[in-house]
mmCIF file of C-alpha atoms and ligand atoms in Angstrom:
data_model
loop_
_atom_site.group_PDB
_atom_site.id
_atom_site.type_symbol
_atom_site.label_atom_id
_atom_site.label_comp_id
_atom_site.label_asym_id
_atom_site.label_seq_id
_atom_site.Cartn_x
_atom_site.Cartn_y
_atom_site.Cartn_z
ATOM 1 C CA MET U 78 0.000 0.000 0.000
ATOM 2 C CA GLU U 79 1.246 3.503 -0.826
ATOM 3 C CA ASN U 80 2.515 5.491 2.187
ATOM 4 C CA VAL U 81 0.832 8.893 1.823
ATOM 5 C CA LEU U 82 3.138 10.259 4.554
ATOM 6 C CA ASP U 83 6.278 9.222 2.674
ATOM 7 C CA LEU U 84 9.228 11.604 3.154
ATOM 8 C CA THR U 85 11.757 9.736 1.019
ATOM 9 C CA GLY U 86 14.371 12.119 -0.402
ATOM 10 C CA LYS U 87 13.509 14.930 2.020
ATOM 11 C CA VAL U 88 15.906 16.553 4.456
ATOM 12 C CA ALA U 89 14.495 17.674 7.810
ATOM 13 C CA LEU U 90 16.171 19.788 10.484
ATOM 14 C CA ILE U 91 14.703 19.536 13.970
ATOM 15 C CA THR U 92 15.734 21.997 16.681
ATOM 16 C CA GLY U 93 15.625 20.514 20.175
ATOM 17 C CA GLY U 94 15.886 17.110 18.505
ATOM 18 C CA SER U 95 17.895 15.533 21.310
ATOM 19 C CA ARG U 96 14.933 14.461 23.430
ATOM 20 C CA GLY U 97 11.176 14.714 24.013
ATOM 21 C CA LEU U 98 8.992 15.726 21.097
ATOM 22 C CA GLY U 99 11.921 16.578 18.814
ATOM 23 C CA ALA U 100 13.613 13.181 19.226
ATOM 24 C CA GLN U 101 10.335 11.389 18.441
ATOM 25 C CA MET U 102 9.890 13.511 15.307
ATOM 26 C CA ALA U 103 13.424 12.584 14.198
ATOM 27 C CA ARG U 104 12.563 8.874 14.596
ATOM 28 C CA ASP U 105 9.204 9.128 12.847
ATOM 29 C CA TYR U 106 10.545 11.261 9.988
ATOM 30 C CA ALA U 107 13.358 8.751 9.435
ATOM 31 C CA LYS U 108 10.914 5.833 9.622
ATOM 32 C CA ASN U 109 9.051 7.502 6.765
ATOM 33 C CA GLY U 110 12.177 8.026 4.659
ATOM 34 C CA ALA U 111 13.647 11.429 5.607
ATOM 35 C CA ASP U 112 17.282 12.249 6.321
ATOM 36 C CA VAL U 113 17.492 14.216 9.552
ATOM 37 C CA VAL U 114 19.629 16.947 11.119
ATOM 38 C CA VAL U 115 19.310 16.675 14.904
ATOM 39 C CA VAL U 116 20.126 19.899 16.738
ATOM 40 C CA SER U 117 20.436 20.918 20.376
ATOM 41 C CA ARG U 118 23.136 22.293 22.646
ATOM 42 C CA ASN U 119 23.974 18.763 23.787
ATOM 43 C CA LYS U 120 25.854 17.056 20.955
ATOM 44 C CA GLU U 121 26.110 13.683 22.683
ATOM 45 C CA ALA U 122 22.342 13.462 23.145
ATOM 46 C CA CYS U 123 21.858 14.480 19.497
ATOM 47 C CA GLU U 124 24.317 11.782 18.446
ATOM 48 C CA GLU U 125 22.221 9.121 20.165
ATOM 49 C CA VAL U 126 19.126 10.188 18.222
ATOM 50 C CA ALA U 127 21.154 10.475 14.994
ATOM 51 C CA HIS U 128 22.409 6.934 15.600
ATOM 52 C CA GLU U 129 18.809 5.678 15.814
ATOM 53 C CA VAL U 130 18.135 7.386 12.486
ATOM 54 C CA THR U 131 21.114 5.770 10.776
ATOM 55 C CA GLN U 132 19.966 2.399 12.148
ATOM 56 C CA MET U 133 16.895 2.934 9.950
ATOM 57 C CA ASN U 134 19.184 3.346 6.922
ATOM 58 C CA ARG U 135 18.614 7.079 6.695
ATOM 59 C CA ARG U 136 21.367 9.682 6.854
ATOM 60 C CA ALA U 137 21.662 11.872 9.951
ATOM 61 C CA ILE U 138 23.890 14.512 11.437
ATOM 62 C CA ALA U 139 24.049 15.581 15.052
ATOM 63 C CA LEU U 140 24.795 19.255 15.604
ATOM 64 C CA SER U 141 25.467 21.246 18.715
ATOM 65 C CA ALA U 142 23.967 24.735 18.377
ATOM 66 C CA ASP U 143 22.427 27.321 20.655
ATOM 67 C CA VAL U 144 19.582 28.422 18.406
ATOM 68 C CA THR U 145 19.150 31.678 20.319
ATOM 69 C CA LYS U 146 22.427 32.785 18.653
ATOM 70 C CA MET U 147 22.415 33.955 15.028
ATOM 71 C CA ARG U 148 25.971 32.698 14.533
ATOM 72 C CA ASP U 149 24.959 29.171 15.564
ATOM 73 C CA ILE U 150 21.823 29.274 13.388
ATOM 74 C CA GLN U 151 23.869 30.248 10.325
ATOM 75 C CA SER U 152 26.499 27.622 10.940
ATOM 76 C CA MET U 153 23.864 24.893 11.519
ATOM 77 C CA LEU U 154 22.268 25.725 8.156
ATOM 78 C CA LYS U 155 25.637 25.876 6.407
ATOM 79 C CA THR U 156 26.537 22.416 7.732
ATOM 80 C CA THR U 157 23.136 21.101 6.603
ATOM 81 C CA ILE U 158 23.624 22.422 3.073
ATOM 82 C CA ASP U 159 27.265 21.265 2.909
ATOM 83 C CA GLU U 160 26.161 17.785 3.958
ATOM 84 C CA PHE U 161 22.814 17.346 2.190
ATOM 85 C CA GLY U 162 22.672 20.117 -0.418
ATOM 86 C CA LYS U 163 19.183 21.242 0.593
ATOM 87 C CA LEU U 164 16.644 21.666 3.380
ATOM 88 C CA ASP U 165 13.011 20.615 2.881
ATOM 89 C CA ILE U 166 11.601 20.703 6.407
ATOM 90 C CA LEU U 167 12.452 22.870 9.416
ATOM 91 C CA VAL U 168 10.819 22.046 12.742
ATOM 92 C CA ASN U 169 11.148 24.873 15.255
ATOM 93 C CA ASN U 170 10.686 22.643 18.262
ATOM 94 C CA ALA U 171 13.304 23.878 20.782
ATOM 95 C CA GLY U 172 11.520 25.674 23.595
ATOM 96 C CA ALA U 173 11.442 26.204 27.322
ATOM 97 C CA ASN U 174 9.081 27.156 30.117
ATOM 98 C CA ALA U 175 9.341 28.823 33.498
ATOM 99 C CA THR U 176 6.465 28.474 35.937
ATOM 100 C CA ASN U 177 5.856 31.458 38.162
ATOM 101 C CA PRO U 178 3.053 33.818 39.094
ATOM 102 C CA VAL U 179 3.518 37.126 37.282
ATOM 103 C CA LEU U 180 4.217 38.888 40.589
ATOM 104 C CA GLU U 181 7.275 36.681 41.152
ATOM 105 C CA ALA U 182 8.613 36.568 37.599
ATOM 106 C CA THR U 183 12.060 37.964 36.835
ATOM 107 C CA GLU U 184 13.603 39.779 33.898
ATOM 108 C CA GLU U 185 16.040 36.849 33.442
ATOM 109 C CA GLU U 186 13.117 34.398 33.101
ATOM 110 C CA TRP U 187 11.413 36.639 30.550
ATOM 111 C CA ASP U 188 14.579 36.932 28.440
ATOM 112 C CA PHE U 189 15.232 33.191 28.713
ATOM 113 C CA ILE U 190 11.731 32.272 27.507
ATOM 114 C CA TYR U 191 11.578 34.839 24.727
ATOM 115 C CA ASN U 192 15.057 34.077 23.408
ATOM 116 C CA ILE U 193 14.332 30.405 22.897
ATOM 117 C CA ASN U 194 10.576 30.371 22.171
ATOM 118 C CA LEU U 195 10.502 33.405 19.879
ATOM 119 C CA LYS U 196 13.871 34.854 18.841
ATOM 120 C CA ALA U 197 15.254 31.426 17.928
ATOM 121 C CA LEU U 198 12.108 30.466 15.997
ATOM 122 C CA TYR U 199 12.065 33.812 14.157
ATOM 123 C CA PHE U 200 15.678 33.698 12.987
ATOM 124 C CA CYS U 201 15.806 29.942 12.321
ATOM 125 C CA SER U 202 12.766 30.460 10.062
ATOM 126 C CA GLN U 203 14.328 33.517 8.392
ATOM 127 C CA GLN U 204 17.584 31.726 7.644
ATOM 128 C CA ALA U 205 15.850 28.516 6.537
ATOM 129 C CA ALA U 206 13.557 30.505 4.228
ATOM 130 C CA LYS U 207 16.645 31.944 2.525
ATOM 131 C CA VAL U 208 17.659 28.379 1.691
ATOM 132 C CA MET U 209 14.122 27.311 0.698
ATOM 133 C CA ILE U 210 13.318 30.287 -1.571
ATOM 134 C CA PRO U 211 15.712 29.270 -4.381
ATOM 135 C CA GLN U 212 14.447 25.672 -3.995
ATOM 136 C CA LYS U 213 10.898 27.008 -4.536
ATOM 137 C CA SER U 214 9.667 24.700 -1.802
ATOM 138 C CA GLY U 215 9.847 24.123 1.910
ATOM 139 C CA LYS U 216 7.866 23.358 5.025
ATOM 140 C CA ILE U 217 8.277 25.067 8.366
ATOM 141 C CA ILE U 218 6.562 23.573 11.410
ATOM 142 C CA ASN U 219 6.480 25.602 14.607
ATOM 143 C CA ILE U 220 5.720 24.124 18.001
ATOM 144 C CA SER U 221 3.332 26.369 19.898
ATOM 145 C CA SER U 222 1.159 25.268 22.857
ATOM 146 C CA ILE U 223 -2.465 25.362 23.975
ATOM 147 C CA GLY U 224 -1.025 27.754 26.582
ATOM 148 C CA GLY U 225 -0.817 30.217 23.683
ATOM 149 C CA SER U 226 -4.588 30.463 23.415
ATOM 150 C CA ARG U 227 -5.729 29.697 26.990
ATOM 151 C CA ALA U 228 -4.909 32.067 29.866
ATOM 152 C CA TYR U 229 -3.423 29.520 32.279
ATOM 153 C CA ARG U 230 -2.127 30.903 35.569
ATOM 154 C CA ASN U 231 1.621 30.878 36.321
ATOM 155 C CA ILE U 232 2.812 30.586 32.729
ATOM 156 C CA ALA U 233 1.959 34.076 31.489
ATOM 157 C CA ALA U 234 5.243 34.757 29.694
ATOM 158 C CA TYR U 235 5.353 31.251 28.183
ATOM 159 C CA GLY U 236 1.719 31.518 27.045
ATOM 160 C CA ALA U 237 2.272 34.913 25.443
ATOM 161 C CA SER U 238 5.384 33.619 23.636
ATOM 162 C CA LYS U 239 3.401 30.653 22.290
ATOM 163 C CA ALA U 240 0.562 32.966 21.186
ATOM 164 C CA ALA U 241 3.198 34.906 19.261
ATOM 165 C CA VAL U 242 4.330 31.639 17.653
ATOM 166 C CA MET U 243 0.797 31.230 16.229
ATOM 167 C CA HIS U 244 0.934 34.818 14.985
ATOM 168 C CA LEU U 245 4.363 34.420 13.363
ATOM 169 C CA THR U 246 3.121 31.209 11.740
ATOM 170 C CA ARG U 247 0.384 33.206 10.005
ATOM 171 C CA THR U 248 2.708 36.066 9.033
ATOM 172 C CA PHE U 249 5.473 33.806 7.688
ATOM 173 C CA SER U 250 2.928 31.779 5.730
ATOM 174 C CA ASN U 251 1.576 34.956 4.162
ATOM 175 C CA GLU U 252 5.018 36.355 3.265
ATOM 176 C CA TRP U 253 6.425 33.099 1.894
ATOM 177 C CA ALA U 254 3.453 31.423 0.166
ATOM 178 C CA ARG U 255 4.678 32.963 -3.095
ATOM 179 C CA TYR U 256 7.846 30.839 -2.752
ATOM 180 C CA ASN U 257 5.860 27.671 -2.023
ATOM 181 C CA ILE U 258 7.061 27.665 1.587
ATOM 182 C CA LEU U 259 4.269 26.366 3.802
ATOM 183 C CA VAL U 260 4.267 27.318 7.473
ATOM 184 C CA ASN U 261 2.061 25.720 10.124
ATOM 185 C CA SER U 262 2.193 25.175 13.836
ATOM 186 C CA ILE U 263 1.159 22.534 16.341
ATOM 187 C CA ALA U 264 -0.287 23.411 19.749
ATOM 188 C CA PRO U 265 0.295 20.433 22.035
ATOM 189 C CA GLY U 266 -1.591 19.922 25.279
ATOM 190 C CA LEU U 267 0.086 18.140 28.170
ATOM 191 C CA ILE U 268 2.666 15.721 26.782
ATOM 192 C CA ALA U 269 4.850 13.509 28.979
ATOM 193 C CA THR U 270 8.422 14.770 28.446
ATOM 194 C CA ASP U 271 11.325 16.124 30.490
ATOM 195 C CA ILE U 272 9.861 19.654 30.322
ATOM 196 C CA ASN U 273 7.133 18.721 32.849
ATOM 197 C CA LYS U 274 8.339 15.481 34.453
ATOM 198 C CA ASP U 275 9.052 17.112 37.843
ATOM 199 C CA ASP U 276 5.532 18.573 38.089
ATOM 200 C CA LEU U 277 3.884 15.344 36.941
ATOM 201 C CA ALA U 278 5.908 13.218 39.379
ATOM 202 C CA ASP U 279 3.543 14.465 42.123
ATOM 203 C CA PRO U 280 0.527 12.073 42.005
ATOM 204 C CA LYS U 281 -1.835 14.836 43.174
ATOM 205 C CA VAL U 282 -0.755 17.139 40.349
ATOM 206 C CA LEU U 283 -0.973 14.295 37.845
ATOM 207 C CA ASP U 284 -4.478 13.379 39.020
ATOM 208 C CA ARG U 285 -5.626 17.008 38.807
ATOM 209 C CA MET U 286 -4.183 17.340 35.313
ATOM 210 C CA LEU U 287 -5.778 14.111 34.063
ATOM 211 C CA LYS U 288 -9.185 15.309 35.254
ATOM 212 C CA MET U 289 -8.774 18.306 32.920
ATOM 213 C CA ILE U 290 -8.127 16.115 29.869
ATOM 214 C CA PRO U 291 -11.289 14.574 28.363
ATOM 215 C CA LEU U 292 -9.331 11.586 26.994
ATOM 216 C CA ARG U 293 -8.014 11.032 30.570
ATOM 217 C CA ARG U 294 -4.413 10.395 29.601
ATOM 218 C CA LEU U 295 -1.257 12.412 29.080
ATOM 219 C CA GLY U 296 -0.211 12.915 25.492
ATOM 220 C CA GLN U 297 2.818 10.976 24.272
ATOM 221 C CA PRO U 298 5.532 12.417 22.001
ATOM 222 C CA SER U 299 4.213 10.151 19.221
ATOM 223 C CA ASP U 300 0.842 11.980 19.386
ATOM 224 C CA ILE U 301 2.579 15.228 18.415
ATOM 225 C CA SER U 302 5.002 13.605 16.030
ATOM 226 C CA ALA U 303 2.059 12.170 14.056
ATOM 227 C CA MET U 304 0.820 15.706 13.358
ATOM 228 C CA ALA U 305 4.367 16.876 12.543
ATOM 229 C CA LEU U 306 4.610 14.026 10.037
ATOM 230 C CA PHE U 307 1.292 14.976 8.416
ATOM 231 C CA LEU U 308 2.415 18.618 8.105
ATOM 232 C CA ALA U 309 5.811 17.619 6.655
ATOM 233 C CA SER U 310 4.314 15.278 4.073
ATOM 234 C CA ASP U 311 2.814 16.132 0.703
ATOM 235 C CA VAL U 312 -0.751 15.311 1.828
ATOM 236 C CA SER U 313 -0.845 18.695 3.605
ATOM 237 C CA ASN U 314 0.346 20.706 0.592
ATOM 238 C CA TYR U 315 -2.745 22.955 0.538
ATOM 239 C CA ILE U 316 -2.517 23.885 4.220
ATOM 240 C CA THR U 317 -0.576 26.925 5.403
ATOM 241 C CA GLY U 318 -0.744 29.500 8.192
ATOM 242 C CA GLN U 319 -2.666 27.202 10.540
ATOM 243 C CA THR U 320 -2.249 25.969 14.095
ATOM 244 C CA PHE U 321 -3.348 22.412 14.913
ATOM 245 C CA ILE U 322 -4.320 21.580 18.480
ATOM 246 C CA VAL U 323 -3.298 18.108 19.704
ATOM 247 C CA ASP U 324 -4.361 17.946 23.345
ATOM 248 C CA GLY U 325 -6.726 15.027 24.071
ATOM 249 C CA GLY U 326 -9.549 17.568 24.201
ATOM 250 C CA LYS U 327 -8.058 19.652 27.053
ATOM 251 C CA SER U 328 -8.801 22.973 25.404
ATOM 252 C CA VAL U 329 -12.517 22.224 24.965
ATOM 253 C CA GLU U 330 -13.165 21.682 28.694
HETATM 254 P P1 LIG K 251 12.149 19.169 26.269
HETATM 255 O O1 LIG K 251 12.598 20.076 27.360
HETATM 256 O O2 LIG K 251 12.194 17.692 26.510
HETATM 257 O O3 LIG K 251 12.951 19.479 24.935
HETATM 258 C C1 LIG K 251 13.320 20.771 24.558
HETATM 259 C C2 LIG K 251 14.437 20.675 23.572
HETATM 260 O O4 LIG K 251 14.849 22.005 23.210
HETATM 261 C C3 LIG K 251 15.678 19.967 24.141
HETATM 262 O O5 LIG K 251 16.235 19.145 23.133
HETATM 263 C C4 LIG K 251 16.610 21.121 24.437
HETATM 264 O O6 LIG K 251 17.976 20.730 24.411
HETATM 265 C C5 LIG K 251 16.269 22.073 23.291
HETATM 266 N N1 LIG K 251 16.709 23.443 23.528
HETATM 267 C C6 LIG K 251 16.334 24.276 24.535
HETATM 268 N N2 LIG K 251 16.997 25.441 24.437
HETATM 269 C C7 LIG K 251 17.792 25.358 23.348
HETATM 270 C C8 LIG K 251 18.720 26.235 22.706
HETATM 271 N N3 LIG K 251 18.950 27.470 23.187
HETATM 272 N N4 LIG K 251 19.365 25.819 21.594
HETATM 273 C C9 LIG K 251 19.132 24.569 21.087
HETATM 274 N N5 LIG K 251 18.276 23.692 21.640
HETATM 275 C C10 LIG K 251 17.618 24.078 22.750
HETATM 276 O O7 LIG K 251 10.679 19.645 25.927
HETATM 277 P P2 LIG K 251 9.526 19.052 24.994
HETATM 278 O O8 LIG K 251 8.369 18.759 25.873
HETATM 279 O O9 LIG K 251 10.040 18.018 24.060
HETATM 280 O O10 LIG K 251 9.160 20.396 24.206
HETATM 281 C C11 LIG K 251 9.361 20.609 22.832
HETATM 282 C C12 LIG K 251 8.511 21.795 22.405
HETATM 283 O O11 LIG K 251 7.141 21.503 22.646
HETATM 284 C C13 LIG K 251 8.809 23.093 23.156
HETATM 285 O O12 LIG K 251 8.746 24.174 22.262
HETATM 286 C C14 LIG K 251 7.674 23.171 24.177
HETATM 287 O O13 LIG K 251 7.402 24.492 24.568
HETATM 288 C C15 LIG K 251 6.547 22.568 23.355
HETATM 289 N N6 LIG K 251 5.425 22.064 24.166
HETATM 290 C C16 LIG K 251 5.606 21.014 25.010
HETATM 291 C C17 LIG K 251 4.514 20.574 25.764
HETATM 292 C C18 LIG K 251 4.621 19.411 26.718
HETATM 293 O O14 LIG K 251 3.671 19.179 27.485
HETATM 294 N N7 LIG K 251 5.699 18.650 26.717
HETATM 295 C C19 LIG K 251 3.268 21.209 25.649
HETATM 296 C C20 LIG K 251 3.128 22.279 24.774
HETATM 297 C C21 LIG K 251 4.221 22.698 24.036
#
């Protein structure tokens, strides 16, 4: 049977690909035929994911880059082009959170969140688009959050940064549609990864969270990766500028 999600011949770069959602995307993209560039600040962790990719007979490179730094972004794209000659899919997945009531938040936390969730995504997209424009094709997938559309307490700065991700997704899609660069985002709900493992280790917190999810389970990285695969594949070629919620129904409660 034909695989409508086939990515054979495509090159994907995933920021924050060393673990969590990004690592699962690297595996699932490779499983469906893509070559993958795995990026985070931790090269060793990226190498482990890249090794899994090569075990599936796809090519992979592991890169250490701090994507909040323009110099690192440019060098990561240069290495990608030197190695693979093109870039078809960029996933802006690297992100971070800080949980605090607004009254206790600090300037350092604000800068930390905005540098990784917004500045990095903005300039990674800009630099990737410069590669994709002459190719006349490309897909950019941004990872937002349901916290970007719901006003959850204690994550005000994070939520606002993820709302801006949805906005940039629309703006980029509008500016770059003429080059056949499609830009969409995914808004995950609560997914079991390192980003929230400390909070969810408390059974009372976990129980409270599960009661807020109609499907009564945490999301798994594969739930998000499935949407990232759909958006990377050719079946979604008439979709751009959109944000897709994947949250077990949490946002409808
Ligand atoms: P995670 O903490 O497990 O992974 C984050 C990744 O980003 C790591 O690989 C980390 O090394 C990388 N990273 C962070 N700062 C970086 C930098 N400056 N340069 C390069 N890499 C950097 O988290 P996750 O749960 O896999 O989250 C992935 C994305 O999904 C994030 O954008 C997060 O905001 C979003 N998200 C997660 C959830 C959830 O419940 N897990 C929910 C909504 C949105």
